[in-house]
Amino acid sequence: MVRNNRVATVFTHLLLILGIAVMCLPIWLTFVGSTVTRAEIIQPPLPLWPGDQLLLNYREALFGGRNAPVLQMLWNSAIMALGIAVGKIVISLLSAFAIVYFRFPGRQLVFWTIFLTLMLPVEVRIVPTYEIAVNLKLLNTHAGLILPLIASATATFLFRQFFLTIPDELAEAARMDGAGPMRFFKDILLPLSRTNIAALFVILFIYGWNQYLWPLLITTDPDMNTIVMGIKRMIPSADDYGNWPVTMATAILAILPPALVVIVMQRLFVKGLIETEK
Amino acid sequence: MSGRVVFRSVWLPWLLVAPQLAITAVFFLWPAGEAILQSTQLPDPFGLSTQYVGWENFDYLFGDRYYRASFLTTAIFSLSVTALSMGVSLLLAVLADGVIRGSGVYRTLLIWPYAVAPAISGVMWLFIFQPSIGLFPYWLKAIGYNWNHVLNSGEAMSLVVIASAWKQVSYNFLFFLAGLQAIPRSLIEAAAIDGASPWHRFRTIILPLLSPTTFFLLVINVVYAFFETFGVIHTITAGGPGQSTMIMVYKVYADGFIGQDLGSSAAQSVILMLIVGVLTIVQFRFIERRVHY
Amino acid sequence: MATVTLENVRKRYGKTEVIHGVDVDINDGELIVIVGPSGCGKSTLLRMVAGLEVVTSGDISINGRVVNHVEPKDRDIAMVFQTYALYPHMSVFENMAYGLKIARLDKDEIHRRVDDAARLLALSELLDRRPKALSGGQRQRVAMGRAIVRQPSVFLFDEPLSNLDALLRVQMRLEIKQLQRRLGITSLYVTHDQVEAMTLADRLVVMNAGVAEQVDEPLSVYQRPASRFVASFIGSPGMNFIEGSIKGRQLVTSAGHTILLRDAQLNEGPVTAGVRPEHLEVVAESDADFLLDVVSVELLGAETLLHGTLTGASNDEGDVVAGVAGRSLAVRAAGITRVGEGQRCGLRVAAGGWHWFDKQSGQRLLTE
């Protein structure tokens, strides 16, 4: 190391801790907000240490709620996040397999069609996509939350890239061993892709969990809201003090699942993040 | 990609790509086509019939003071978010790269805000800056500053920028740290032996070697600020006060869903598609180059 | 047991033909080595027999049955790949058993076959390991084991030793040969290494630019190469070639030197003459067929390699000679020969040492 100066090291650590403190501050304050009474919030300043209302507030959020119980919204979010992650992975694995291991007329066209989806995020085609979803009777359904979001160019390209690094001879050996394409896919390709699938799963789960605009459009029934978008209805408006503690408890509950995924599967998460951007 | 004819089948590959293609056709291509079609049409006031109007929607848009303003708002917003989040994360990454012990712990503590949805980030920052009950306005009042982002457009913009940038710091930090750790120690040590001060080393060696990462993050952050910050805007300001935080993506939603002005909303969608197209191409050209490193 | 027949086999990629009609008859139990420089089409030929490449025209038959459109798994063949192509996530046992499992053999039979093959290849201790935990030689053996357990009629080897270091290559070469003899299975073996080819083959197929230039036993290929290419490819150091023309009992080189011919009965006219370095003998100048200006000497102990030019041909426009070291002629003398660099020595060609090739086509010219 170049900088082995003691003072400098201590200083660096201090700065880092300060940075982390600033980064964590909003979450800490949110947590504090979820443990106090409404009265404590309405009378600023907000205490900097948690209160004793934790159980009460979280219970009210989970089972009471202002529109739908948060438990119901958590359930919807879980279905949506899992559906999107699994759906994207399955669909992308299959298309990448077809693109890499077969030559068929129209292959280039398929490749570019998939590429095109990169240029069409939900945000730029809000109204027509909504109209189509309405026509297909997808309003207020889990399928409606999931299906329009599970085409994935990024995941397809990632798997394609990975398949291209698997030596041709492996597929040929499997063919000599009498394995047909689907057998090869199941016995060789899937086991070899395991880490990639897991890493991608972490990223896509978070992506699905954090969706906001699409659930906002497609779920008008509070019982179908996901937690990330449902919380919007729980924000007290400026002239009404509302129930901030319950809203803050909901925010913490919305953060918890994806945050746990990131922390527990940190290595896969980092791998997934870096690979999907390649 | 040549010479890899491994399996032969006429129907199987189509069956394999069918789900992807079906989803793409129904939820991507069809709506995109609709958007293009609608952008050239004008529905009558009762929504009973539509009329082909050619470029009229676009002409109207570019003549619209508010739409031109939303261009500028988007530019200011994206640049501020990008600069703030990249600046903070570069600083943190350099610090974390400098410590021998504990950089793993710091990394863990710094990356998990990535898991926070933009909308949730919006709710949290709103809580902190809520004019009547928030902690920060209370502190600010103590030093004589009256914070009210509900009325003050500059403060509104600052708040959505902070809430958007905060969430993105984790991501940038991770890539900056990886980039820094990929720089050979020997280079930095050689510069130290040559007598370069830490700041000089940073400016003349580390920063140039980090430029591929920086450029990559620049594109990613602009894309993020353009499209993924909808939740932040929607929870904190809903485009207000006035139209001061009305970024383009939010305006498509506001005009299409709240204003029910379908022709204009569709025309805005088409313009956004062009912008994403350009950004995607920039990103891919760059990545292609990066592969050749 | 099986015979393999290739009849006018051709391969085209788009408009470019890379295999220009190959005919080979392989007898039951024979080990045929296909040898040639890289890009000559030898691997493509093997892969067509394997069924991994489509035959453009011509027929490939195994045991008299045309298999052009038969799937690889139904051809009753097994293949050992250059990179071994072991499944990295499976144990040695699973690697060897995979094909049998797909063929739905019953469990006991699979175990019996894998155990037998493992014993034969000294792999019994390693059956639970993953390929990553094996040495290069062991991986090679697993690849062979995977081929053996299927009890095929034909073995195909695609440069199976080229990823091993030199010492291991020699050892595995012997093992393969012994194994093939023991099992008596008809085999096709592709390599670019002429020593490997010479030592392994019952018969050689020497390929060049998509053409099988010679199909014959190794010694015949060495003694009577069918073309200038075959002559240059087989043998080390390679054959010397001298451009010139026959005038009576002399070879007049392109630069005007004369070489005395003792036993050639060839029509007069332009010709490419070839002589192997080991068929040149250092003799007194008075007994010599021609003289050599020695440029460099390599003393190897068991033999001495001399490199030089025909006397007097010191200018750049000298004789058109193609040998090991570019334009110089190589001589391989047994034991230690004391000739200094810069000296001149006499050379005599051993009886039957000359090979004659058509100047244009490179084909061997018949001598009586």
PDB file of N, CA and C in Angstrom, chain A residues 2 13 20 23 26-27 30 41 45 91 94-95 97 101 103-105 107 117 123-129 131-132 151-152 156 160 166 168 175 210 212-213 232 244 266 269 273 277, chain B residues 1 4 6-7 13-14 16 20 24 27-28 30-31 38 95 101 106-108 112 114-115 117 119 124-125 127-128 133 138 166 171 174 201 216 227 230 234 257 265 269 277 284:
ATOM      1  N   VAL A   2       0.344   2.229  -0.686  1.00  0.00           N
ATOM      2  CA  VAL A   2       1.067   3.478  -0.750  1.00  0.00           C
ATOM      3  C   VAL A   2       0.852   4.260   0.546  1.00  0.00           C
ATOM      4  N   HIS A  13     -11.234   6.050   7.352  1.00  0.00           N
ATOM      5  CA  HIS A  13     -12.303   5.287   7.980  1.00  0.00           C
ATOM      6  C   HIS A  13     -13.405   6.212   8.487  1.00  0.00           C
ATOM      7  N   ILE A  20     -21.426   6.483   5.128  1.00  0.00           N
ATOM      8  CA  ILE A  20     -22.422   5.450   5.358  1.00  0.00           C
ATOM      9  C   ILE A  20     -23.555   5.986   6.222  1.00  0.00           C
ATOM     10  N   MET A  23     -25.756   7.942   4.079  1.00  0.00           N
ATOM     11  CA  MET A  23     -26.510   7.051   3.197  1.00  0.00           C
ATOM     12  C   MET A  23     -27.632   6.339   3.958  1.00  0.00           C
ATOM     13  N   PRO A  26     -31.753   8.275   5.826  1.00  0.00           N
ATOM     14  CA  PRO A  26     -33.180   8.224   5.486  1.00  0.00           C
ATOM     15  C   PRO A  26     -33.847   6.943   5.993  1.00  0.00           C
ATOM     16  N   ILE A  27     -33.109   5.847   5.900  1.00  0.00           N
ATOM     17  CA  ILE A  27     -33.717   4.586   6.314  1.00  0.00           C
ATOM     18  C   ILE A  27     -33.876   4.549   7.833  1.00  0.00           C
ATOM     19  N   THR A  30     -36.785   6.697   8.712  1.00  0.00           N
ATOM     20  CA  THR A  30     -38.017   5.995   8.355  1.00  0.00           C
ATOM     21  C   THR A  30     -38.352   4.952   9.411  1.00  0.00           C
ATOM     22  N   ILE A  41     -45.012  12.402  15.769  1.00  0.00           N
ATOM     23  CA  ILE A  41     -44.609  12.856  14.441  1.00  0.00           C
ATOM     24  C   ILE A  41     -45.178  14.238  14.150  1.00  0.00           C
ATOM     25  N   PRO A  45     -39.606  18.335  16.706  1.00  0.00           N
ATOM     26  CA  PRO A  45     -38.857  17.463  15.795  1.00  0.00           C
ATOM     27  C   PRO A  45     -39.120  15.977  16.049  1.00  0.00           C
ATOM     28  N   ILE A  91     -38.048 -17.711 -20.203  1.00  0.00           N
ATOM     29  CA  ILE A  91     -38.208 -17.248 -21.578  1.00  0.00           C
ATOM     30  C   ILE A  91     -36.858 -16.949 -22.228  1.00  0.00           C
ATOM     31  N   LEU A  94     -34.761 -20.166 -23.004  1.00  0.00           N
ATOM     32  CA  LEU A  94     -35.257 -20.857 -24.192  1.00  0.00           C
ATOM     33  C   LEU A  94     -34.850 -20.110 -25.462  1.00  0.00           C
ATOM     34  N   SER A  95     -35.026 -18.786 -25.472  1.00  0.00           N
ATOM     35  CA  SER A  95     -34.679 -18.081 -26.709  1.00  0.00           C
ATOM     36  C   SER A  95     -33.183 -18.104 -26.954  1.00  0.00           C
ATOM     37  N   PHE A  97     -31.119 -20.360 -26.084  1.00  0.00           N
ATOM     38  CA  PHE A  97     -30.799 -21.711 -26.546  1.00  0.00           C
ATOM     39  C   PHE A  97     -31.096 -21.845 -28.040  1.00  0.00           C
ATOM     40  N   TYR A 101     -27.963 -22.465 -30.563  1.00  0.00           N
ATOM     41  CA  TYR A 101     -27.751 -23.856 -30.957  1.00  0.00           C
ATOM     42  C   TYR A 101     -28.532 -24.312 -32.181  1.00  0.00           C
ATOM     43  N   ARG A 103     -29.696 -23.195 -36.382  1.00  0.00           N
ATOM     44  CA  ARG A 103     -29.709 -22.267 -37.507  1.00  0.00           C
ATOM     45  C   ARG A 103     -31.083 -22.408 -38.114  1.00  0.00           C
ATOM     46  N   PHE A 104     -31.832 -21.351 -38.134  1.00  0.00           N
ATOM     47  CA  PHE A 104     -33.136 -21.444 -38.786  1.00  0.00           C
ATOM     48  C   PHE A 104     -33.431 -20.145 -39.499  1.00  0.00           C
ATOM     49  N   PRO A 105     -34.197 -20.244 -40.578  1.00  0.00           N
ATOM     50  CA  PRO A 105     -34.505 -19.018 -41.318  1.00  0.00           C
ATOM     51  C   PRO A 105     -35.232 -18.056 -40.384  1.00  0.00           C
ATOM     52  N   ARG A 107     -33.655 -16.341 -38.056  1.00  0.00           N
ATOM     53  CA  ARG A 107     -32.937 -16.264 -36.793  1.00  0.00           C
ATOM     54  C   ARG A 107     -32.451 -14.843 -36.498  1.00  0.00           C
ATOM     55  N   THR A 117     -36.695  -4.703 -28.031  1.00  0.00           N
ATOM     56  CA  THR A 117     -37.421  -4.498 -26.775  1.00  0.00           C
ATOM     57  C   THR A 117     -36.610  -3.650 -25.801  1.00  0.00           C
ATOM     58  N   GLU A 123     -42.213   2.694 -19.779  1.00  0.00           N
ATOM     59  CA  GLU A 123     -42.448   4.116 -19.575  1.00  0.00           C
ATOM     60  C   GLU A 123     -42.737   4.862 -20.864  1.00  0.00           C
ATOM     61  N   VAL A 124     -42.259   4.356 -22.005  1.00  0.00           N
ATOM     62  CA  VAL A 124     -42.476   5.128 -23.224  1.00  0.00           C
ATOM     63  C   VAL A 124     -43.710   4.660 -23.985  1.00  0.00           C
ATOM     64  N   ARG A 125     -44.338   3.608 -23.540  1.00  0.00           N
ATOM     65  CA  ARG A 125     -45.515   3.152 -24.301  1.00  0.00           C
ATOM     66  C   ARG A 125     -46.670   2.906 -23.337  1.00  0.00           C
ATOM     67  N   ILE A 126     -46.799   3.796 -22.377  1.00  0.00           N
ATOM     68  CA  ILE A 126     -47.752   3.608 -21.301  1.00  0.00           C
ATOM     69  C   ILE A 126     -49.176   3.391 -21.791  1.00  0.00           C
ATOM     70  N   VAL A 127     -49.696   4.367 -22.552  1.00  0.00           N
ATOM     71  CA  VAL A 127     -51.120   4.348 -22.873  1.00  0.00           C
ATOM     72  C   VAL A 127     -51.506   3.139 -23.743  1.00  0.00           C
ATOM     73  N   PRO A 128     -50.828   2.929 -24.891  1.00  0.00           N
ATOM     74  CA  PRO A 128     -51.257   1.797 -25.724  1.00  0.00           C
ATOM     75  C   PRO A 128     -51.103   0.442 -25.013  1.00  0.00           C
ATOM     76  N   THR A 129     -50.037   0.270 -24.226  1.00  0.00           N
ATOM     77  CA  THR A 129     -49.875  -1.001 -23.531  1.00  0.00           C
ATOM     78  C   THR A 129     -51.020  -1.214 -22.552  1.00  0.00           C
ATOM     79  N   GLU A 131     -54.020   0.004 -22.880  1.00  0.00           N
ATOM     80  CA  GLU A 131     -55.225  -0.324 -23.650  1.00  0.00           C
ATOM     81  C   GLU A 131     -55.250  -1.795 -24.038  1.00  0.00           C
ATOM     82  N   ILE A 132     -54.090  -2.308 -24.445  1.00  0.00           N
ATOM     83  CA  ILE A 132     -54.031  -3.720 -24.836  1.00  0.00           C
ATOM     84  C   ILE A 132     -54.301  -4.614 -23.637  1.00  0.00           C
ATOM     85  N   ALA A 151     -40.712 -10.194 -21.129  1.00  0.00           N
ATOM     86  CA  ALA A 151     -39.794 -10.290 -22.261  1.00  0.00           C
ATOM     87  C   ALA A 151     -38.490  -9.639 -21.817  1.00  0.00           C
ATOM     88  N   SER A 152     -37.372 -10.246 -22.120  1.00  0.00           N
ATOM     89  CA  SER A 152     -36.133  -9.654 -21.634  1.00  0.00           C
ATOM     90  C   SER A 152     -34.983  -9.810 -22.599  1.00  0.00           C
ATOM     91  N   THR A 156     -31.716 -12.467 -22.178  1.00  0.00           N
ATOM     92  CA  THR A 156     -31.454 -13.301 -23.352  1.00  0.00           C
ATOM     93  C   THR A 156     -30.010 -13.127 -23.811  1.00  0.00           C
ATOM     94  N   ARG A 160     -27.096 -15.878 -23.942  1.00  0.00           N
ATOM     95  CA  ARG A 160     -26.475 -16.125 -25.234  1.00  0.00           C
ATOM     96  C   ARG A 160     -24.951 -16.024 -25.098  1.00  0.00           C
ATOM     97  N   ILE A 166     -19.456 -21.854 -23.946  1.00  0.00           N
ATOM     98  CA  ILE A 166     -19.418 -23.308 -23.738  1.00  0.00           C
ATOM     99  C   ILE A 166     -18.889 -23.951 -25.020  1.00  0.00           C
ATOM    100  N   ASP A 168     -18.106 -25.897 -28.303  1.00  0.00           N
ATOM    101  CA  ASP A 168     -18.939 -26.653 -29.244  1.00  0.00           C
ATOM    102  C   ASP A 168     -18.844 -28.144 -29.011  1.00  0.00           C
ATOM    103  N   ARG A 175     -24.285 -35.000 -28.442  1.00  0.00           N
ATOM    104  CA  ARG A 175     -24.984 -35.523 -29.607  1.00  0.00           C
ATOM    105  C   ARG A 175     -24.503 -36.930 -29.928  1.00  0.00           C
ATOM    106  N   ASN A 210     -39.562  -3.919  -7.370  1.00  0.00           N
ATOM    107  CA  ASN A 210     -39.532  -2.453  -7.352  1.00  0.00           C
ATOM    108  C   ASN A 210     -40.328  -1.796  -8.466  1.00  0.00           C
ATOM    109  N   TYR A 212     -43.103   0.066 -10.410  1.00  0.00           N
ATOM    110  CA  TYR A 212     -44.022   1.064  -9.860  1.00  0.00           C
ATOM    111  C   TYR A 212     -45.091   1.488 -10.873  1.00  0.00           C
ATOM    112  N   LEU A 213     -44.618   1.963 -12.024  1.00  0.00           N
ATOM    113  CA  LEU A 213     -45.558   2.529 -12.984  1.00  0.00           C
ATOM    114  C   LEU A 213     -46.572   1.505 -13.491  1.00  0.00           C
ATOM    115  N   LYS A 232     -48.213   4.671  -2.099  1.00  0.00           N
ATOM    116  CA  LYS A 232     -48.516   6.041  -2.562  1.00  0.00           C
ATOM    117  C   LYS A 232     -49.863   6.522  -1.995  1.00  0.00           C
ATOM    118  N   TRP A 244     -48.700   8.761   9.488  1.00  0.00           N
ATOM    119  CA  TRP A 244     -47.308   8.590   9.067  1.00  0.00           C
ATOM    120  C   TRP A 244     -46.659   7.335   9.654  1.00  0.00           C
ATOM    121  N   GLN A 266     -25.157 -11.578  -1.467  1.00  0.00           N
ATOM    122  CA  GLN A 266     -24.367 -10.466  -1.954  1.00  0.00           C
ATOM    123  C   GLN A 266     -23.476 -10.839  -3.136  1.00  0.00           C
ATOM    124  N   PHE A 269     -25.449 -11.330  -6.189  1.00  0.00           N
ATOM    125  CA  PHE A 269     -26.000 -10.037  -6.572  1.00  0.00           C
ATOM    126  C   PHE A 269     -24.970  -9.217  -7.342  1.00  0.00           C
ATOM    127  N   LEU A 273     -25.262  -8.179 -11.213  1.00  0.00           N
ATOM    128  CA  LEU A 273     -25.281  -6.772 -11.588  1.00  0.00           C
ATOM    129  C   LEU A 273     -24.228  -6.489 -12.645  1.00  0.00           C
ATOM    130  N   GLU A 277     -24.798  -5.958 -17.144  1.00  0.00           N
ATOM    131  CA  GLU A 277     -24.449  -4.706 -17.804  1.00  0.00           C
ATOM    132  C   GLU A 277     -23.355  -4.884 -18.831  1.00  0.00           C
TER     133      GLU A 277
ATOM    134  N   MET B   1     -19.883 -16.499 -34.437  1.00  0.00           N
ATOM    135  CA  MET B   1     -21.188 -17.150 -34.429  1.00  0.00           C
ATOM    136  C   MET B   1     -21.317 -18.125 -35.597  1.00  0.00           C
ATOM    137  N   ARG B   4     -21.560 -23.152 -35.867  1.00  0.00           N
ATOM    138  CA  ARG B   4     -22.109 -23.773 -34.683  1.00  0.00           C
ATOM    139  C   ARG B   4     -23.471 -24.397 -35.010  1.00  0.00           C
ATOM    140  N   VAL B   6     -25.398 -27.109 -34.481  1.00  0.00           N
ATOM    141  CA  VAL B   6     -25.304 -28.288 -33.648  1.00  0.00           C
ATOM    142  C   VAL B   6     -26.544 -29.155 -33.740  1.00  0.00           C
ATOM    143  N   PHE B   7     -27.691 -28.519 -33.606  1.00  0.00           N
ATOM    144  CA  PHE B   7     -28.908 -29.316 -33.691  1.00  0.00           C
ATOM    145  C   PHE B   7     -29.710 -28.868 -34.903  1.00  0.00           C
ATOM    146  N   PRO B  13     -36.723 -24.695 -32.848  1.00  0.00           N
ATOM    147  CA  PRO B  13     -36.261 -23.349 -32.470  1.00  0.00           C
ATOM    148  C   PRO B  13     -37.401 -22.342 -32.418  1.00  0.00           C
ATOM    149  N   TRP B  14     -38.349 -22.459 -33.314  1.00  0.00           N
ATOM    150  CA  TRP B  14     -39.477 -21.521 -33.289  1.00  0.00           C
ATOM    151  C   TRP B  14     -40.306 -21.711 -32.036  1.00  0.00           C
ATOM    152  N   LEU B  16     -39.164 -22.686 -29.250  1.00  0.00           N
ATOM    153  CA  LEU B  16     -38.383 -22.159 -28.133  1.00  0.00           C
ATOM    154  C   LEU B  16     -38.466 -20.638 -28.033  1.00  0.00           C
ATOM    155  N   GLN B  20     -41.094 -15.744 -25.980  1.00  0.00           N
ATOM    156  CA  GLN B  20     -40.449 -14.429 -26.032  1.00  0.00           C
ATOM    157  C   GLN B  20     -41.053 -13.572 -27.141  1.00  0.00           C
ATOM    158  N   THR B  24     -43.224 -10.177 -26.786  1.00  0.00           N
ATOM    159  CA  THR B  24     -42.675  -9.007 -27.454  1.00  0.00           C
ATOM    160  C   THR B  24     -43.689  -8.411 -28.430  1.00  0.00           C
ATOM    161  N   PHE B  27     -46.964  -7.069 -26.249  1.00  0.00           N
ATOM    162  CA  PHE B  27     -46.794  -5.996 -25.269  1.00  0.00           C
ATOM    163  C   PHE B  27     -45.733  -4.967 -25.632  1.00  0.00           C
ATOM    164  N   PHE B  28     -44.964  -5.224 -26.694  1.00  0.00           N
ATOM    165  CA  PHE B  28     -43.948  -4.258 -27.082  1.00  0.00           C
ATOM    166  C   PHE B  28     -44.230  -3.677 -28.472  1.00  0.00           C
ATOM    167  N   TRP B  30     -46.772  -4.202 -30.702  1.00  0.00           N
ATOM    168  CA  TRP B  30     -48.127  -3.708 -30.941  1.00  0.00           C
ATOM    169  C   TRP B  30     -48.343  -2.342 -30.282  1.00  0.00           C
ATOM    170  N   PRO B  31     -48.065  -2.205 -28.975  1.00  0.00           N
ATOM    171  CA  PRO B  31     -48.242  -0.873 -28.362  1.00  0.00           C
ATOM    172  C   PRO B  31     -47.381   0.190 -29.014  1.00  0.00           C
ATOM    173  N   GLN B  38     -51.336   6.448 -33.149  1.00  0.00           N
ATOM    174  CA  GLN B  38     -52.095   7.450 -32.401  1.00  0.00           C
ATOM    175  C   GLN B  38     -51.449   8.825 -32.472  1.00  0.00           C
ATOM    176  N   LEU B  95     -12.427   6.096  -1.188  1.00  0.00           N
ATOM    177  CA  LEU B  95     -12.149   5.890   0.232  1.00  0.00           C
ATOM    178  C   LEU B  95     -12.116   4.395   0.559  1.00  0.00           C
ATOM    179  N   ARG B 101      -8.333  -2.854   5.661  1.00  0.00           N
ATOM    180  CA  ARG B 101      -9.251  -3.682   6.430  1.00  0.00           C
ATOM    181  C   ARG B 101     -10.667  -3.139   6.352  1.00  0.00           C
ATOM    182  N   TYR B 106     -17.736  -2.233   4.496  1.00  0.00           N
ATOM    183  CA  TYR B 106     -18.244  -0.985   3.947  1.00  0.00           C
ATOM    184  C   TYR B 106     -19.077  -1.248   2.703  1.00  0.00           C
ATOM    185  N   ARG B 107     -18.586  -2.187   1.890  1.00  0.00           N
ATOM    186  CA  ARG B 107     -19.315  -2.487   0.666  1.00  0.00           C
ATOM    187  C   ARG B 107     -20.719  -2.996   0.998  1.00  0.00           C
ATOM    188  N   THR B 108     -20.777  -3.939   1.933  1.00  0.00           N
ATOM    189  CA  THR B 108     -22.085  -4.477   2.315  1.00  0.00           C
ATOM    190  C   THR B 108     -23.012  -3.366   2.789  1.00  0.00           C
ATOM    191  N   TRP B 112     -26.731  -2.039  -0.127  1.00  0.00           N
ATOM    192  CA  TRP B 112     -28.112  -2.481  -0.017  1.00  0.00           C
ATOM    193  C   TRP B 112     -29.168  -1.444  -0.342  1.00  0.00           C
ATOM    194  N   TYR B 114     -29.500  -0.222  -2.949  1.00  0.00           N
ATOM    195  CA  TYR B 114     -29.902  -0.588  -4.307  1.00  0.00           C
ATOM    196  C   TYR B 114     -31.262  -1.282  -4.298  1.00  0.00           C
ATOM    197  N   ALA B 115     -31.534  -1.984  -3.193  1.00  0.00           N
ATOM    198  CA  ALA B 115     -32.775  -2.751  -3.113  1.00  0.00           C
ATOM    199  C   ALA B 115     -33.997  -1.864  -2.914  1.00  0.00           C
ATOM    200  N   ALA B 117     -36.802   0.612  -3.800  1.00  0.00           N
ATOM    201  CA  ALA B 117     -37.468   1.072  -5.021  1.00  0.00           C
ATOM    202  C   ALA B 117     -37.457   2.593  -5.076  1.00  0.00           C
ATOM    203  N   ALA B 119     -39.746   4.572  -5.788  1.00  0.00           N
ATOM    204  CA  ALA B 119     -40.959   5.114  -5.156  1.00  0.00           C
ATOM    205  C   ALA B 119     -40.814   5.140  -3.640  1.00  0.00           C
ATOM    206  N   MET B 124     -39.638   8.043   1.560  1.00  0.00           N
ATOM    207  CA  MET B 124     -38.757   8.286   2.711  1.00  0.00           C
ATOM    208  C   MET B 124     -38.265   9.731   2.729  1.00  0.00           C
ATOM    209  N   TRP B 125     -37.805  10.206   1.575  1.00  0.00           N
ATOM    210  CA  TRP B 125     -37.296  11.577   1.533  1.00  0.00           C
ATOM    211  C   TRP B 125     -38.411  12.591   1.735  1.00  0.00           C
ATOM    212  N   PHE B 127     -40.921  12.118   3.678  1.00  0.00           N
ATOM    213  CA  PHE B 127     -41.139  12.123   5.125  1.00  0.00           C
ATOM    214  C   PHE B 127     -40.123  13.025   5.820  1.00  0.00           C
ATOM    215  N   ILE B 128     -38.876  12.928   5.369  1.00  0.00           N
ATOM    216  CA  ILE B 128     -37.827  13.709   6.018  1.00  0.00           C
ATOM    217  C   ILE B 128     -37.970  15.199   5.728  1.00  0.00           C
ATOM    218  N   ILE B 133     -43.935  18.615   9.177  1.00  0.00           N
ATOM    219  CA  ILE B 133     -43.515  17.679  10.215  1.00  0.00           C
ATOM    220  C   ILE B 133     -42.102  17.148  10.039  1.00  0.00           C
ATOM    221  N   TYR B 138     -37.492  21.353  10.001  1.00  0.00           N
ATOM    222  CA  TYR B 138     -37.432  21.815  11.391  1.00  0.00           C
ATOM    223  C   TYR B 138     -36.048  22.374  11.700  1.00  0.00           C
ATOM    224  N   TRP B 166     -29.784   9.365  -4.391  1.00  0.00           N
ATOM    225  CA  TRP B 166     -29.464   8.549  -3.211  1.00  0.00           C
ATOM    226  C   TRP B 166     -29.537   7.058  -3.526  1.00  0.00           C
ATOM    227  N   TYR B 171     -25.292   1.519  -6.697  1.00  0.00           N
ATOM    228  CA  TYR B 171     -24.948   0.927  -7.985  1.00  0.00           C
ATOM    229  C   TYR B 171     -23.628   1.502  -8.499  1.00  0.00           C
ATOM    230  N   LEU B 174     -20.544   0.402  -6.514  1.00  0.00           N
ATOM    231  CA  LEU B 174     -20.102  -0.960  -6.822  1.00  0.00           C
ATOM    232  C   LEU B 174     -19.215  -0.993  -8.070  1.00  0.00           C
ATOM    233  N   ARG B 201      -1.813  11.917  -8.105  1.00  0.00           N
ATOM    234  CA  ARG B 201      -1.938  10.512  -8.530  1.00  0.00           C
ATOM    235  C   ARG B 201      -3.359  10.237  -8.982  1.00  0.00           C
ATOM    236  N   PHE B 216     -19.381   4.483 -18.928  1.00  0.00           N
ATOM    237  CA  PHE B 216     -20.447   3.485 -18.850  1.00  0.00           C
ATOM    238  C   PHE B 216     -21.505   3.922 -17.838  1.00  0.00           C
ATOM    239  N   PHE B 227     -35.934   7.352 -17.119  1.00  0.00           N
ATOM    240  CA  PHE B 227     -37.065   6.432 -17.156  1.00  0.00           C
ATOM    241  C   PHE B 227     -37.451   5.812 -15.827  1.00  0.00           C
ATOM    242  N   PHE B 230     -39.680   7.671 -12.337  1.00  0.00           N
ATOM    243  CA  PHE B 230     -41.107   7.987 -12.333  1.00  0.00           C
ATOM    244  C   PHE B 230     -41.680   7.906 -10.919  1.00  0.00           C
ATOM    245  N   HIS B 234     -43.627  10.789  -8.855  1.00  0.00           N
ATOM    246  CA  HIS B 234     -45.033  10.551  -8.567  1.00  0.00           C
ATOM    247  C   HIS B 234     -45.317  10.629  -7.074  1.00  0.00           C
ATOM    248  N   PHE B 257     -53.006   9.789 -19.032  1.00  0.00           N
ATOM    249  CA  PHE B 257     -53.925   9.184 -18.079  1.00  0.00           C
ATOM    250  C   PHE B 257     -54.759  10.199 -17.326  1.00  0.00           C
ATOM    251  N   SER B 265     -50.096  12.487 -25.914  1.00  0.00           N
ATOM    252  CA  SER B 265     -49.343  11.509 -25.145  1.00  0.00           C
ATOM    253  C   SER B 265     -48.629  10.530 -26.072  1.00  0.00           C
ATOM    254  N   SER B 269     -44.695   9.751 -26.575  1.00  0.00           N
ATOM    255  CA  SER B 269     -44.133   8.406 -26.511  1.00  0.00           C
ATOM    256  C   SER B 269     -43.171   8.172 -27.664  1.00  0.00           C
ATOM    257  N   GLY B 277     -33.845   4.957 -28.116  1.00  0.00           N
ATOM    258  CA  GLY B 277     -33.117   4.319 -29.212  1.00  0.00           C
ATOM    259  C   GLY B 277     -31.691   4.841 -29.283  1.00  0.00           C
ATOM    260  N   PHE B 284     -24.566   0.434 -26.554  1.00  0.00           N
ATOM    261  CA  PHE B 284     -24.080  -0.787 -27.178  1.00  0.00           C
ATOM    262  C   PHE B 284     -22.794  -0.572 -27.943  1.00  0.00           C
TER     263      PHE B 284
END
